[in-house]
Short mmCIF file of C-alpha atoms and ligand atoms in Angstrom, two decimals:
data_model
loop_
_atom_site.label_atom_id
_atom_site.label_comp_id
_atom_site.label_asym_id
_atom_site.label_seq_id
_atom_site.Cartn_x
_atom_site.Cartn_y
_atom_site.Cartn_z
CA UNK A 736 -32.31 -0.39 -5.72
CA UNK A 737 -30.93 3.17 -5.88
CA UNK A 738 -31.62 5.74 -3.21
CA UNK A 739 -29.25 8.57 -4.15
CA UNK A 740 -29.41 10.34 -0.79
CA UNK A 741 -28.13 7.33 1.08
CA UNK A 742 -24.74 6.17 -0.19
CA UNK A 743 -24.93 2.82 1.59
CA UNK A 744 -27.96 1.97 -0.59
CA UNK A 745 -26.02 2.88 -3.71
CA UNK A 746 -23.11 0.47 -3.63
CA UNK A 747 -20.53 0.47 -6.41
CA UNK A 748 -18.14 -2.33 -5.60
CA UNK A 749 -18.44 -6.05 -4.94
CA UNK A 750 -17.86 -5.84 -1.18
CA UNK A 751 -20.25 -2.89 -0.92
CA UNK A 752 -22.90 -4.76 -2.99
CA UNK A 753 -22.67 -7.64 -0.50
CA UNK A 754 -23.02 -5.30 2.47
CA UNK A 755 -26.01 -3.61 0.86
CA UNK A 756 -27.61 -6.97 0.09
CA UNK A 757 -27.15 -8.11 3.71
CA UNK A 758 -28.61 -4.85 4.92
CA UNK A 759 -31.72 -5.31 2.78
CA UNK A 760 -32.18 -8.93 3.94
CA UNK A 761 -31.87 -7.87 7.59
CA UNK A 762 -34.19 -4.92 7.06
CA UNK A 763 -36.85 -7.07 5.38
CA UNK A 764 -36.65 -9.79 8.06
CA UNK A 765 -36.95 -7.17 10.81
CA UNK A 766 -39.80 -5.39 9.01
CA UNK A 767 -41.77 -8.65 8.68
CA UNK A 768 -41.27 -9.43 12.39
CA UNK A 769 -42.30 -5.90 13.34
CA UNK A 770 -45.42 -6.17 11.18
CA UNK A 771 -46.41 -9.54 12.71
CA UNK A 772 -45.79 -8.49 16.32
CA UNK A 773 -47.38 -5.06 15.98
CA UNK A 774 -50.30 -6.58 14.00
CA UNK A 775 -50.96 -9.18 16.72
CA UNK A 776 -50.83 -6.53 19.45
CA UNK A 777 -53.30 -4.27 17.66
CA UNK A 778 -55.55 -7.21 16.78
CA UNK A 779 -55.54 -8.33 20.44
CA UNK A 780 -56.26 -4.83 21.69
CA UNK A 781 -59.23 -4.56 19.37
CA UNK A 782 -60.55 -8.13 19.52
CA UNK A 783 -60.41 -8.41 23.32
CA UNK A 784 -61.31 -4.85 24.21
CA UNK A 785 -63.14 -4.59 27.52
CA UNK A 786 -66.92 -4.20 27.68
CA UNK A 787 -68.60 -2.35 30.58
CA UNK A 788 -69.59 -4.73 33.37
CA UNK A 789 -67.72 -7.67 31.83
CA UNK A 790 -66.02 -10.08 34.27
CA UNK A 791 -62.25 -10.63 33.98
CA UNK A 792 -61.81 -13.46 31.48
CA UNK A 793 -60.26 -16.75 32.52
CA UNK A 794 -56.43 -16.43 32.57
CA UNK A 795 -54.45 -19.18 30.87
CA UNK A 796 -50.88 -20.10 31.67
CA UNK A 797 -48.39 -22.51 30.22
CA UNK A 798 -48.60 -23.12 26.48
CA UNK A 799 -45.40 -25.16 25.88
CA UNK A 800 -45.99 -25.40 22.11
CA UNK A 801 -46.15 -21.61 21.72
CA UNK A 802 -43.16 -21.09 23.98
CA UNK A 803 -41.13 -23.63 22.04
CA UNK A 804 -42.12 -21.95 18.78
CA UNK A 805 -41.11 -18.45 19.81
CA UNK A 806 -37.83 -19.70 21.20
CA UNK A 807 -36.97 -21.85 18.22
CA UNK A 808 -38.05 -19.47 15.40
CA UNK A 809 -35.83 -16.52 16.48
CA UNK A 810 -32.96 -18.95 17.03
CA UNK A 811 -33.24 -20.24 13.46
CA UNK A 812 -33.61 -16.71 12.11
CA UNK A 813 -30.55 -15.42 13.97
CA UNK A 814 -28.54 -18.46 12.91
CA UNK A 815 -29.41 -17.77 9.26
CA UNK A 816 -28.50 -14.07 9.60
CA UNK A 817 -25.27 -15.05 11.33
CA UNK A 818 -24.38 -17.40 8.48
CA UNK A 819 -25.10 -14.68 5.89
CA UNK A 820 -23.03 -12.17 7.88
CA UNK A 821 -20.06 -14.55 8.01
CA UNK A 822 -20.39 -15.02 4.25
CA UNK A 823 -20.39 -11.23 3.64
CA UNK A 824 -17.44 -10.69 6.00
CA UNK A 825 -15.60 -13.37 4.11
CA UNK A 826 -16.24 -11.99 0.63
CA UNK A 827 -15.78 -8.35 1.68
CA UNK A 828 -12.57 -9.04 3.54
CA UNK A 829 -10.91 -11.98 1.78
CA UNK A 830 -7.57 -13.41 2.79
CA UNK A 831 -4.89 -12.49 0.31
CA UNK A 832 -1.14 -12.32 0.07
CA UNK A 833 -1.35 -9.84 -2.82
CA UNK A 834 1.06 -6.94 -2.32
CA UNK A 835 -0.14 -3.70 -0.78
CA UNK A 836 -0.26 -1.04 -3.48
CA UNK A 837 -1.69 1.80 -1.47
CA UNK A 838 -0.96 2.92 2.08
CA UNK A 839 -3.61 5.20 3.50
CA UNK A 840 -2.61 7.03 6.66
CA UNK A 841 -5.10 8.88 8.82
CA UNK A 842 -3.75 12.06 10.38
CA UNK A 843 -5.37 14.85 12.33
CA UNK A 844 -7.12 15.85 10.05
CA UNK A 845 -6.54 14.56 6.60
CA UNK A 846 -5.84 11.33 4.75
CA UNK A 847 -2.40 10.79 3.29
CA UNK A 848 -2.11 8.20 0.52
CA UNK A 849 1.10 6.58 -0.60
CA UNK A 850 1.21 4.58 -3.85
CA UNK A 851 3.89 1.97 -3.33
CA UNK A 852 4.44 1.01 -6.97
CA UNK A 853 4.81 4.62 -8.10
CA UNK A 854 6.43 5.84 -4.90
CA UNK A 855 4.45 9.06 -4.67
CA UNK A 856 2.02 10.59 -2.19
CA UNK A 857 -1.23 12.41 -2.44
CA UNK A 858 -3.78 13.57 0.09
CA UNK A 859 -7.55 13.30 0.47
CA UNK A 860 -7.97 12.37 -3.18
CA UNK A 861 -7.38 8.73 -3.96
CA UNK A 862 -7.42 7.46 -7.53
CA UNK A 863 -8.14 3.85 -8.42
CA UNK A 864 -8.37 1.87 -11.65
CA UNK A 865 -11.92 0.63 -12.27
CA UNK A 866 -12.50 -3.08 -11.82
CA UNK A 867 -8.99 -3.85 -10.62
CA UNK A 868 -8.00 -5.16 -7.22
CA UNK A 869 -6.07 -2.66 -5.20
CA UNK A 870 -4.96 -3.79 -1.79
CA UNK A 871 -4.70 -0.91 0.64
CA UNK A 872 -3.24 -0.77 4.10
CA UNK A 873 -4.95 1.52 6.57
CA UNK A 874 -2.77 3.12 9.23
CA UNK A 875 -2.75 6.07 11.56
CA UNK A 876 0.00 8.51 12.43
CA UNK A 877 -1.65 9.70 15.62
CA UNK A 878 -5.05 8.78 17.10
CA UNK A 879 -7.70 6.29 15.99
CA UNK A 880 -9.39 7.19 12.73
CA UNK A 881 -11.75 5.15 10.58
CA UNK A 882 -11.57 4.99 6.81
CA UNK A 883 -15.02 4.83 5.26
CA UNK A 884 -16.17 5.33 1.69
CA UNK A 885 -19.72 3.96 2.02
CA UNK A 886 -20.37 3.26 -1.65
CA UNK A 887 -17.25 1.15 -2.15
CA UNK A 888 -16.00 -0.25 1.12
CA UNK A 889 -16.68 -1.30 4.63
CA UNK A 890 -15.38 0.79 7.51
CA UNK A 891 -11.79 0.09 8.47
CA UNK A 892 -10.29 1.39 11.66
CA UNK A 893 -6.92 3.11 11.48
CA UNK A 894 -5.38 1.97 14.74
CA UNK A 895 -2.03 2.95 16.27
CA UNK A 896 0.47 0.12 15.82
CA UNK A 897 -1.86 -2.00 13.70
CA UNK A 898 -2.00 -2.30 9.94
CA UNK A 899 -5.41 -3.23 8.59
CA UNK A 900 -5.82 -4.35 5.00
CA UNK A 901 -8.67 -3.40 2.72
CA UNK A 902 -9.53 -4.61 -0.76
CA UNK A 903 -10.57 -1.79 -3.07
CA UNK A 904 -12.10 -2.68 -6.41
CA UNK A 905 -14.83 -0.31 -7.52
CA UNK A 906 -16.81 0.71 -10.56
CA UNK A 907 -16.00 3.94 -12.37
CA UNK A 908 -17.15 7.08 -10.57
CA UNK A 909 -16.38 9.55 -7.81
CA UNK A 910 -17.13 8.53 -4.27
CA UNK A 911 -17.05 10.61 -1.14
CA UNK A 912 -15.71 9.24 2.10
CA UNK A 913 -15.12 10.36 5.62
CA UNK A 914 -13.41 9.55 8.85
CA UNK A 915 -15.95 7.56 10.85
CA UNK A 916 -14.32 7.61 14.26
CA UNK A 917 -14.27 10.71 16.43
CA UNK A 918 -10.66 11.87 16.35
CA UNK A 919 -10.64 15.42 17.67
CA UNK A 920 -11.82 18.91 16.89
CA UNK A 921 -11.84 18.58 13.10
CA UNK A 922 -13.10 15.01 12.84
CA UNK A 923 -16.03 16.21 10.74
CA UNK A 924 -13.62 17.83 8.29
CA UNK A 925 -11.54 14.76 7.67
CA UNK A 926 -13.11 13.78 4.40
CA UNK A 927 -11.80 12.30 1.21
CA UNK A 928 -12.83 11.46 -2.31
CA UNK A 929 -12.06 8.37 -4.30
CA UNK A 930 -11.93 8.81 -8.05
CA UNK A 931 -12.24 5.55 -9.94
CA UNK A 932 -11.38 5.90 -13.61
CA UNK A 933 -10.63 3.59 -16.52
CA UNK A 934 -7.32 1.71 -16.16
CA UNK A 935 -5.86 3.89 -18.97
CA UNK A 936 -6.91 7.15 -17.29
CA UNK A 937 -5.60 5.86 -13.99
CA UNK A 938 -2.25 4.95 -15.56
CA UNK A 939 -1.85 8.40 -17.05
CA UNK A 940 -2.83 10.03 -13.73
CA UNK A 941 -0.26 7.85 -12.01
CA UNK A 942 2.55 8.60 -14.42
CA UNK A 943 1.87 12.31 -13.97
CA UNK A 944 1.82 12.03 -10.17
CA UNK A 945 5.17 10.23 -10.22
CA UNK A 946 6.88 13.22 -11.82
CA UNK A 947 8.59 15.78 -9.58
CA UNK A 948 6.88 19.12 -9.16
CA UNK A 949 6.66 21.48 -12.09
CA UNK A 950 9.18 24.31 -11.76
CA UNK A 951 7.41 27.66 -11.82
CA UNK A 952 7.90 29.81 -14.90
CA UNK A 953 6.16 33.04 -13.92
CA UNK A 954 8.21 35.46 -11.78
CA UNK A 955 5.44 35.73 -9.19
CA UNK A 956 5.26 31.94 -8.82
CA UNK A 957 9.06 31.74 -8.63
CA UNK A 958 8.92 34.25 -5.82
CA UNK A 959 6.29 32.04 -4.19
CA UNK A 960 8.57 29.02 -4.39
CA UNK A 961 11.41 30.96 -2.72
CA UNK A 962 9.02 32.05 0.04
CA UNK A 963 7.80 28.50 0.48
CA UNK A 964 11.33 27.23 0.86
CA UNK A 965 12.36 30.01 3.22
CA UNK A 966 9.35 29.84 5.49
CA UNK A 967 8.43 27.02 7.84
CA UNK A 968 6.32 25.36 5.10
CA UNK A 969 9.19 22.99 4.26
CA UNK A 970 9.22 21.60 7.79
CA UNK A 971 5.83 19.98 7.31
CA UNK A 972 5.24 19.58 3.58
CA UNK A 973 6.95 17.73 0.77
CA UNK A 974 7.19 19.05 -2.77
CA UNK A 975 9.29 16.59 -4.69
CA UNK A 976 11.99 18.27 -6.74
CA UNK A 977 12.42 21.07 -4.18
CA UNK A 978 13.88 21.58 -0.72
CA UNK A 979 10.57 20.72 0.93
CA UNK A 980 10.70 17.28 2.58
CA UNK A 981 8.41 17.61 5.59
CA UNK A 982 6.16 14.69 6.41
CA UNK A 983 3.59 16.11 8.80
CA UNK A 984 1.27 17.86 6.37
CA UNK A 985 -0.08 16.77 2.99
CA UNK A 986 2.37 16.20 0.13
CA UNK A 987 1.96 19.20 -2.18
CA UNK A 988 3.95 17.99 -5.21
CA UNK A 989 0.84 18.01 -7.40
CA UNK A 990 -1.33 20.16 -5.16
CA UNK A 991 -3.10 21.93 -8.00
CA UNK A 992 -4.24 18.63 -9.53
CA UNK A 993 -6.51 18.00 -6.55
CA UNK A 994 -10.10 19.20 -6.54
CA UNK A 995 -10.41 20.11 -2.88
CA UNK A 996 -8.23 21.37 -0.04
CA UNK A 997 -8.23 21.19 3.76
CA UNK A 998 -9.78 17.72 4.04
CA UNK A 999 -12.51 18.48 1.46
CA UNK A 1000 -13.59 21.70 3.18
CA UNK A 1001 -12.88 24.06 0.28
CA UNK A 1002 -12.68 23.75 -3.48
CA UNK A 1003 -9.15 24.19 -4.75
CA UNK A 1004 -9.37 27.72 -6.15
CA UNK A 1005 -6.93 30.62 -5.82
CA UNK A 1006 -9.35 32.49 -3.54
CA UNK A 1007 -9.74 29.54 -1.20
CA UNK A 1008 -6.02 28.77 -1.08
CA UNK A 1009 -5.44 32.44 -0.25
CA UNK A 1010 -8.04 32.25 2.51
CA UNK A 1011 -6.51 29.06 3.85
CA UNK A 1012 -2.93 30.36 3.88
CA UNK A 1013 -3.99 33.66 5.43
CA UNK A 1014 -5.21 31.89 8.52
CA UNK A 1015 -5.85 28.14 8.52
CA UNK A 1016 -7.13 28.44 12.08
CA UNK A 1017 -9.93 30.59 10.83
CA UNK A 1018 -11.06 27.94 8.32
CA UNK A 1019 -10.26 24.83 10.34
CA UNK A 1020 -9.78 25.67 14.03
CA UNK A 1021 -7.39 23.28 15.72
CA UNK A 1022 -5.70 22.28 12.48
CA UNK A 1023 -1.98 21.59 12.85
CA UNK A 1024 -1.24 24.20 10.21
CA UNK A 1025 -0.44 27.37 12.13
CA UNK A 1026 -1.28 30.93 11.23
CA UNK A 1027 1.96 32.01 9.55
CA UNK A 1028 1.05 35.71 9.77
CA UNK A 1029 1.61 36.06 6.03
CA UNK A 1030 1.03 39.44 4.43
CA UNK A 1031 -0.84 40.00 1.20
CA UNK A 1032 2.45 40.54 -0.64
CA UNK A 1033 3.57 37.08 0.51
CA UNK A 1034 0.23 35.36 0.07
CA UNK A 1035 -0.19 36.24 -3.60
CA UNK A 1036 3.11 34.67 -4.75
CA UNK A 1037 2.55 31.61 -2.56
CA UNK A 1038 -0.90 31.07 -4.05
CA UNK A 1039 0.49 31.53 -7.57
CA UNK A 1040 3.18 28.95 -6.84
CA UNK A 1041 0.85 26.37 -5.29
CA UNK A 1042 -1.84 26.80 -7.93
CA UNK A 1043 0.82 26.09 -10.57
CA UNK A 1044 1.69 22.69 -9.07
CA UNK A 1045 -0.41 20.70 -11.53
CU1 LIG B 1903 -10.14 11.06 11.84
CU2 LIG B 1903 -12.32 11.23 12.74
#
């Protein structure tokens, strides 16, 4: 069944299908119980409603058969639901010694993704090949986060000092995800998107991402690159093929290839990048990117440079 407004009812991967199926079973079981209990209450209220002047009816106590029934029936029901839950946990989170191909690191407040077999990084936009197993490891660099893309996976905590594994294998499409554990001021703006494309499209995306950054050709973008390398930007960001090797902020090597910026807050357009660089604290208060007090004559070249990093 497809309810487009509720991603959890619109699963697009095997583990998510199982979770959705379990949800429906539980919902139906609970709905039937609610209908029976509520129906009996309303029937009793109506059938045994008091009449004026009527004496209190005889009170009966101790019906062992009934008591046994309403102890035993919920027990059986819960045991069945427990068994189904164990089955779903098992299929959604199978044991595997397959190598980790993707390391997803939660940071205040964005998701960094490292592809181990291409040795490159991206941020907030994760690409996957449709129908192929991709084992990911979920980590955190600071506080507890929780990786959740409802249509394709269960929730996985990103815990300090612990590496959780997650099997990703989804159908083609674009899926939005979020951090599902309160992690500070910008928790709500710690979103991500997962783009699942055909294995061929994924391979060509990957081979492009592996390349070092494009060297700017336009004078204004070249000026932007110089500014980037001279300012504090290089302390926090990496742009492969340049002086920038910082690890705190998102890797910007192919910044312009991403659809969104700032943890999915803004679309990746020149105007928005300008706005972001002018004062990140204005867009995302509390973000670890400081206000660099850049002037318009510095902002324009920087935007031109970053928007050229396809
Ligand atoms: Cu990270 Cu909430």
